[in-house]
Amino acid sequence: MTTAARIAATLLTSTALASAASAQDEPLKIGVMLTLSGPAASLGEQARDGFLLAVENIKEIGGVPTEVIIVDDEQKPDVAANKARELVERDGADFVVGPIFSNIAMAIYKPVTEADAFLISPNAGPSPLAGAECNPNFFAVSYQNDQNHEVMGAYAQTQGYDNVFLMAPNYQAGKDSLAGFKHSYSGGEAGEIYTQLGQLDFSAELAQIAAMQPDALFTFMPGGMGVNLVKQYRQAGLETIPFLSAFTVDESTLPAQQDAAVGFYSGTNWAPDLDTPENRAFVAAYEETYGKVPASYAMHGYDAALLIDAAVRSVGGNLDDKGALRAALEAADFTSLRGDFSFGPNHFPVQDFYLAEVVKREDGNFQTSIVDKIFDDYSDSYAADCTME
């Protein structure tokens, strides 16, 4: 049994015993819907493991018996929508934590929120849900998709790059990534390509980059896509062209990329070496429990549990008063692992963002390391379009 499965089983067993001992108390039910199969499974596993670690530490979220139901969205919007309905209608989930991918978020937010449950995203932050389609029952503990990419646009601007090649997969988060980069970058473009989501062979695109010799490459390629791109980039001898990215070189992909990613840059709201007492304790506990370095997905999963815990405690465990529970979520009365954290009017975070670089640690593991703070208390650019009706 994996560590995550052991923790989940322990939680469910503890809940059953607590419920049997106090039958009048309805447990808090939390559905965790993440991509747990296929090339991007490592992303969902990190978010799941971070969430379960927090729940194990807290024991009873909000001081009430807690049941955690974990499901795999299979990275398929139609499958995810059906499973989301099952979580809220059949299983009675009060909260759904997920998903990883933005196309999944767009598929599940209505089934969850229309059932008057709360959807807490530990990663996906699609622009529609930050703006015109914002929802009172949707909260992102991560970021709006554009923002980490805006970090890299600002960095490219300060470096004086004027001929950047842009590449991302053709889905909502890919489109948001390039929009974010351009939001803070006004230089020229050597080219712009949207690849197929899930693409693993980049030989044609790398041949174009080699021919064009841009000032830099900016890319967003999460999961297995990023693993292959980074390896093929090195193999093609393109490392003299600066590699700028977000979600492409991080702790979920570095175990597979290893030395091929060293020195590559990423935009982020967090890194394992972010210096807060809570973060130092989290990283140490995560590495001891799971035997690997946590990624931002794990941090956001942990923070999602802290957010729910604080909100449920604030209302004294009364899950029926949705208005009070929503107000408690909006207050975000918890200490985020990343330090400064609050929600904007669209239920997306106001937080700091950093330039990070991939390094090899003395113990042989790889991680991202903060180089510089790029944005301070930064809000996304879609909040003004949110009316929260």
PDB file of N, CA and C in Angstrom, residues 162-214:
ATOM      1  N   ASP A 162      14.011  40.469 -27.318  1.00  0.00           N
ATOM      2  CA  ASP A 162      13.110  41.091 -28.283  1.00  0.00           C
ATOM      3  C   ASP A 162      12.725  40.128 -29.405  1.00  0.00           C
ATOM      4  N   ASN A 163      12.939  38.829 -29.155  1.00  0.00           N
ATOM      5  CA  ASN A 163      12.655  37.860 -30.204  1.00  0.00           C
ATOM      6  C   ASN A 163      12.441  36.499 -29.551  1.00  0.00           C
ATOM      7  N   VAL A 164      11.304  36.359 -28.859  1.00  0.00           N
ATOM      8  CA  VAL A 164      11.038  35.171 -28.056  1.00  0.00           C
ATOM      9  C   VAL A 164      10.106  34.227 -28.810  1.00  0.00           C
ATOM     10  N   PHE A 165      10.434  32.935 -28.768  1.00  0.00           N
ATOM     11  CA  PHE A 165       9.589  31.906 -29.375  1.00  0.00           C
ATOM     12  C   PHE A 165       8.626  31.394 -28.312  1.00  0.00           C
ATOM     13  N   LEU A 166       7.323  31.366 -28.615  1.00  0.00           N
ATOM     14  CA  LEU A 166       6.292  30.992 -27.654  1.00  0.00           C
ATOM     15  C   LEU A 166       5.670  29.650 -28.036  1.00  0.00           C
ATOM     16  N   MET A 167       5.468  28.777 -27.030  1.00  0.00           N
ATOM     17  CA  MET A 167       4.905  27.454 -27.322  1.00  0.00           C
ATOM     18  C   MET A 167       4.115  26.941 -26.116  1.00  0.00           C
ATOM     19  N   ALA A 168       2.883  26.467 -26.394  1.00  0.00           N
ATOM     20  CA  ALA A 168       2.018  25.939 -25.340  1.00  0.00           C
ATOM     21  C   ALA A 168       1.023  24.964 -25.949  1.00  0.00           C
ATOM     22  N   PRO A 169       0.445  24.060 -25.146  1.00  0.00           N
ATOM     23  CA  PRO A 169      -0.576  23.150 -25.664  1.00  0.00           C
ATOM     24  C   PRO A 169      -1.894  23.879 -25.932  1.00  0.00           C
ATOM     25  N   ASN A 170      -2.654  23.358 -26.860  1.00  0.00           N
ATOM     26  CA  ASN A 170      -3.876  24.021 -27.317  1.00  0.00           C
ATOM     27  C   ASN A 170      -5.072  23.650 -26.437  1.00  0.00           C
ATOM     28  N   TYR A 171      -5.147  24.280 -25.267  1.00  0.00           N
ATOM     29  CA  TYR A 171      -6.331  24.198 -24.399  1.00  0.00           C
ATOM     30  C   TYR A 171      -6.334  25.446 -23.527  1.00  0.00           C
ATOM     31  N   GLN A 172      -7.346  25.571 -22.639  1.00  0.00           N
ATOM     32  CA  GLN A 172      -7.557  26.829 -21.940  1.00  0.00           C
ATOM     33  C   GLN A 172      -6.300  27.324 -21.215  1.00  0.00           C
ATOM     34  N   ALA A 173      -5.654  26.455 -20.446  1.00  0.00           N
ATOM     35  CA  ALA A 173      -4.483  26.898 -19.693  1.00  0.00           C
ATOM     36  C   ALA A 173      -3.333  27.272 -20.614  1.00  0.00           C
ATOM     37  N   GLY A 174      -3.207  26.587 -21.764  1.00  0.00           N
ATOM     38  CA  GLY A 174      -2.170  26.955 -22.728  1.00  0.00           C
ATOM     39  C   GLY A 174      -2.397  28.338 -23.296  1.00  0.00           C
ATOM     40  N   LYS A 175      -3.648  28.634 -23.618  1.00  0.00           N
ATOM     41  CA  LYS A 175      -3.978  29.960 -24.133  1.00  0.00           C
ATOM     42  C   LYS A 175      -3.746  31.026 -23.064  1.00  0.00           C
ATOM     43  N   ASP A 176      -4.127  30.701 -21.818  1.00  0.00           N
ATOM     44  CA  ASP A 176      -3.898  31.633 -20.711  1.00  0.00           C
ATOM     45  C   ASP A 176      -2.406  31.879 -20.509  1.00  0.00           C
ATOM     46  N   SER A 177      -1.591  30.848 -20.718  1.00  0.00           N
ATOM     47  CA  SER A 177      -0.156  30.987 -20.484  1.00  0.00           C
ATOM     48  C   SER A 177       0.468  32.018 -21.425  1.00  0.00           C
ATOM     49  N   LEU A 178       0.143  31.914 -22.704  1.00  0.00           N
ATOM     50  CA  LEU A 178       0.719  32.862 -23.661  1.00  0.00           C
ATOM     51  C   LEU A 178       0.134  34.254 -23.461  1.00  0.00           C
ATOM     52  N   ALA A 179      -1.155  34.328 -23.104  1.00  0.00           N
ATOM     53  CA  ALA A 179      -1.753  35.635 -22.800  1.00  0.00           C
ATOM     54  C   ALA A 179      -1.062  36.264 -21.601  1.00  0.00           C
ATOM     55  N   GLY A 180      -0.758  35.434 -20.596  1.00  0.00           N
ATOM     56  CA  GLY A 180      -0.075  35.953 -19.420  1.00  0.00           C
ATOM     57  C   GLY A 180       1.312  36.462 -19.736  1.00  0.00           C
ATOM     58  N   PHE A 181       2.065  35.704 -20.513  1.00  0.00           N
ATOM     59  CA  PHE A 181       3.412  36.135 -20.889  1.00  0.00           C
ATOM     60  C   PHE A 181       3.356  37.486 -21.611  1.00  0.00           C
ATOM     61  N   LYS A 182       2.432  37.599 -22.554  1.00  0.00           N
ATOM     62  CA  LYS A 182       2.323  38.833 -23.341  1.00  0.00           C
ATOM     63  C   LYS A 182       1.817  40.010 -22.509  1.00  0.00           C
ATOM     64  N   HIS A 183       1.145  39.708 -21.401  1.00  0.00           N
ATOM     65  CA  HIS A 183       0.637  40.774 -20.545  1.00  0.00           C
ATOM     66  C   HIS A 183       1.764  41.633 -19.995  1.00  0.00           C
ATOM     67  N   SER A 184       2.931  41.015 -19.773  1.00  0.00           N
ATOM     68  CA  SER A 184       4.052  41.768 -19.200  1.00  0.00           C
ATOM     69  C   SER A 184       5.279  41.789 -20.114  1.00  0.00           C
ATOM     70  N   TYR A 185       5.097  41.367 -21.353  1.00  0.00           N
ATOM     71  CA  TYR A 185       6.192  41.378 -22.330  1.00  0.00           C
ATOM     72  C   TYR A 185       5.716  42.073 -23.593  1.00  0.00           C
ATOM     73  N   SER A 186       6.467  43.081 -24.004  1.00  0.00           N
ATOM     74  CA  SER A 186       6.062  43.869 -25.177  1.00  0.00           C
ATOM     75  C   SER A 186       7.052  43.728 -26.333  1.00  0.00           C
ATOM     76  N   GLY A 187       8.001  42.790 -26.197  1.00  0.00           N
ATOM     77  CA  GLY A 187       8.996  42.609 -27.252  1.00  0.00           C
ATOM     78  C   GLY A 187       8.446  41.821 -28.433  1.00  0.00           C
ATOM     79  N   GLY A 188       9.327  41.488 -29.355  1.00  0.00           N
ATOM     80  CA  GLY A 188       8.935  40.780 -30.564  1.00  0.00           C
ATOM     81  C   GLY A 188       8.833  39.278 -30.354  1.00  0.00           C
ATOM     82  N   GLU A 189       8.228  38.613 -31.322  1.00  0.00           N
ATOM     83  CA  GLU A 189       8.052  37.165 -31.278  1.00  0.00           C
ATOM     84  C   GLU A 189       8.735  36.521 -32.479  1.00  0.00           C
ATOM     85  N   ALA A 190       9.508  35.475 -32.198  1.00  0.00           N
ATOM     86  CA  ALA A 190      10.124  34.711 -33.285  1.00  0.00           C
ATOM     87  C   ALA A 190       9.125  33.734 -33.890  1.00  0.00           C
ATOM     88  N   GLY A 191       8.136  33.342 -33.103  1.00  0.00           N
ATOM     89  CA  GLY A 191       7.123  32.407 -33.561  1.00  0.00           C
ATOM     90  C   GLY A 191       6.197  32.072 -32.416  1.00  0.00           C
ATOM     91  N   GLU A 192       5.051  31.497 -32.738  1.00  0.00           N
ATOM     92  CA  GLU A 192       4.071  31.113 -31.722  1.00  0.00           C
ATOM     93  C   GLU A 192       3.391  29.829 -32.184  1.00  0.00           C
ATOM     94  N   ILE A 193       3.427  28.791 -31.338  1.00  0.00           N
ATOM     95  CA  ILE A 193       2.870  27.497 -31.696  1.00  0.00           C
ATOM     96  C   ILE A 193       2.001  26.977 -30.563  1.00  0.00           C
ATOM     97  N   TYR A 194       0.806  26.483 -30.934  1.00  0.00           N
ATOM     98  CA  TYR A 194      -0.024  25.710 -30.019  1.00  0.00           C
ATOM     99  C   TYR A 194       0.074  24.246 -30.434  1.00  0.00           C
ATOM    100  N   THR A 195       0.585  23.427 -29.529  1.00  0.00           N
ATOM    101  CA  THR A 195       0.737  22.002 -29.823  1.00  0.00           C
ATOM    102  C   THR A 195      -0.495  21.238 -29.343  1.00  0.00           C
ATOM    103  N   GLN A 196      -0.568  19.995 -29.711  1.00  0.00           N
ATOM    104  CA  GLN A 196      -1.642  19.136 -29.236  1.00  0.00           C
ATOM    105  C   GLN A 196      -1.458  18.841 -27.753  1.00  0.00           C
ATOM    106  N   LEU A 197      -2.541  18.894 -26.975  1.00  0.00           N
ATOM    107  CA  LEU A 197      -2.472  18.547 -25.563  1.00  0.00           C
ATOM    108  C   LEU A 197      -2.078  17.076 -25.429  1.00  0.00           C
ATOM    109  N   GLY A 198      -1.037  16.809 -24.656  1.00  0.00           N
ATOM    110  CA  GLY A 198      -0.538  15.453 -24.494  1.00  0.00           C
ATOM    111  C   GLY A 198       0.575  15.089 -25.454  1.00  0.00           C
ATOM    112  N   GLN A 199       0.988  16.015 -26.303  1.00  0.00           N
ATOM    113  CA  GLN A 199       2.059  15.734 -27.272  1.00  0.00           C
ATOM    114  C   GLN A 199       3.358  15.421 -26.543  1.00  0.00           C
ATOM    115  N   LEU A 200       4.087  14.418 -27.054  1.00  0.00           N
ATOM    116  CA  LEU A 200       5.328  13.996 -26.408  1.00  0.00           C
ATOM    117  C   LEU A 200       6.546  14.067 -27.324  1.00  0.00           C
ATOM    118  N   ASP A 201       6.346  14.298 -28.606  1.00  0.00           N
ATOM    119  CA  ASP A 201       7.458  14.421 -29.553  1.00  0.00           C
ATOM    120  C   ASP A 201       7.488  15.844 -30.086  1.00  0.00           C
ATOM    121  N   PHE A 202       8.569  16.558 -29.805  1.00  0.00           N
ATOM    122  CA  PHE A 202       8.675  17.965 -30.178  1.00  0.00           C
ATOM    123  C   PHE A 202       9.758  18.211 -31.228  1.00  0.00           C
ATOM    124  N   SER A 203      10.109  17.192 -31.971  1.00  0.00           N
ATOM    125  CA  SER A 203      11.203  17.320 -32.929  1.00  0.00           C
ATOM    126  C   SER A 203      10.920  18.390 -33.980  1.00  0.00           C
ATOM    127  N   ALA A 204       9.695  18.478 -34.462  1.00  0.00           N
ATOM    128  CA  ALA A 204       9.369  19.477 -35.482  1.00  0.00           C
ATOM    129  C   ALA A 204       9.471  20.884 -34.913  1.00  0.00           C
ATOM    130  N   GLU A 205       8.946  21.082 -33.709  1.00  0.00           N
ATOM    131  CA  GLU A 205       8.994  22.413 -33.096  1.00  0.00           C
ATOM    132  C   GLU A 205      10.434  22.814 -32.758  1.00  0.00           C
ATOM    133  N   LEU A 206      11.236  21.868 -32.286  1.00  0.00           N
ATOM    134  CA  LEU A 206      12.623  22.180 -31.940  1.00  0.00           C
ATOM    135  C   LEU A 206      13.446  22.502 -33.188  1.00  0.00           C
ATOM    136  N   ALA A 207      13.096  21.885 -34.303  1.00  0.00           N
ATOM    137  CA  ALA A 207      13.780  22.221 -35.558  1.00  0.00           C
ATOM    138  C   ALA A 207      13.491  23.663 -35.953  1.00  0.00           C
ATOM    139  N   GLN A 208      12.251  24.118 -35.728  1.00  0.00           N
ATOM    140  CA  GLN A 208      11.911  25.513 -36.009  1.00  0.00           C
ATOM    141  C   GLN A 208      12.693  26.454 -35.104  1.00  0.00           C
ATOM    142  N   ILE A 209      12.785  26.101 -33.826  1.00  0.00           N
ATOM    143  CA  ILE A 209      13.513  26.950 -32.880  1.00  0.00           C
ATOM    144  C   ILE A 209      14.987  27.026 -33.265  1.00  0.00           C
ATOM    145  N   ALA A 210      15.562  25.902 -33.625  1.00  0.00           N
ATOM    146  CA  ALA A 210      16.973  25.884 -34.033  1.00  0.00           C
ATOM    147  C   ALA A 210      17.204  26.754 -35.255  1.00  0.00           C
ATOM    148  N   ALA A 211      16.274  26.731 -36.185  1.00  0.00           N
ATOM    149  CA  ALA A 211      16.421  27.531 -37.408  1.00  0.00           C
ATOM    150  C   ALA A 211      16.261  29.021 -37.132  1.00  0.00           C
ATOM    151  N   MET A 212      15.370  29.369 -36.210  1.00  0.00           N
ATOM    152  CA  MET A 212      15.068  30.774 -35.942  1.00  0.00           C
ATOM    153  C   MET A 212      16.056  31.429 -34.984  1.00  0.00           C
ATOM    154  N   GLN A 213      16.687  30.626 -34.109  1.00  0.00           N
ATOM    155  CA  GLN A 213      17.638  31.153 -33.125  1.00  0.00           C
ATOM    156  C   GLN A 213      17.073  32.377 -32.376  1.00  0.00           C
ATOM    157  N   PRO A 214      15.962  32.188 -31.656  1.00  0.00           N
ATOM    158  CA  PRO A 214      15.368  33.298 -30.913  1.00  0.00           C
ATOM    159  C   PRO A 214      16.220  33.703 -29.715  1.00  0.00           C
TER     160      PRO A 214
END
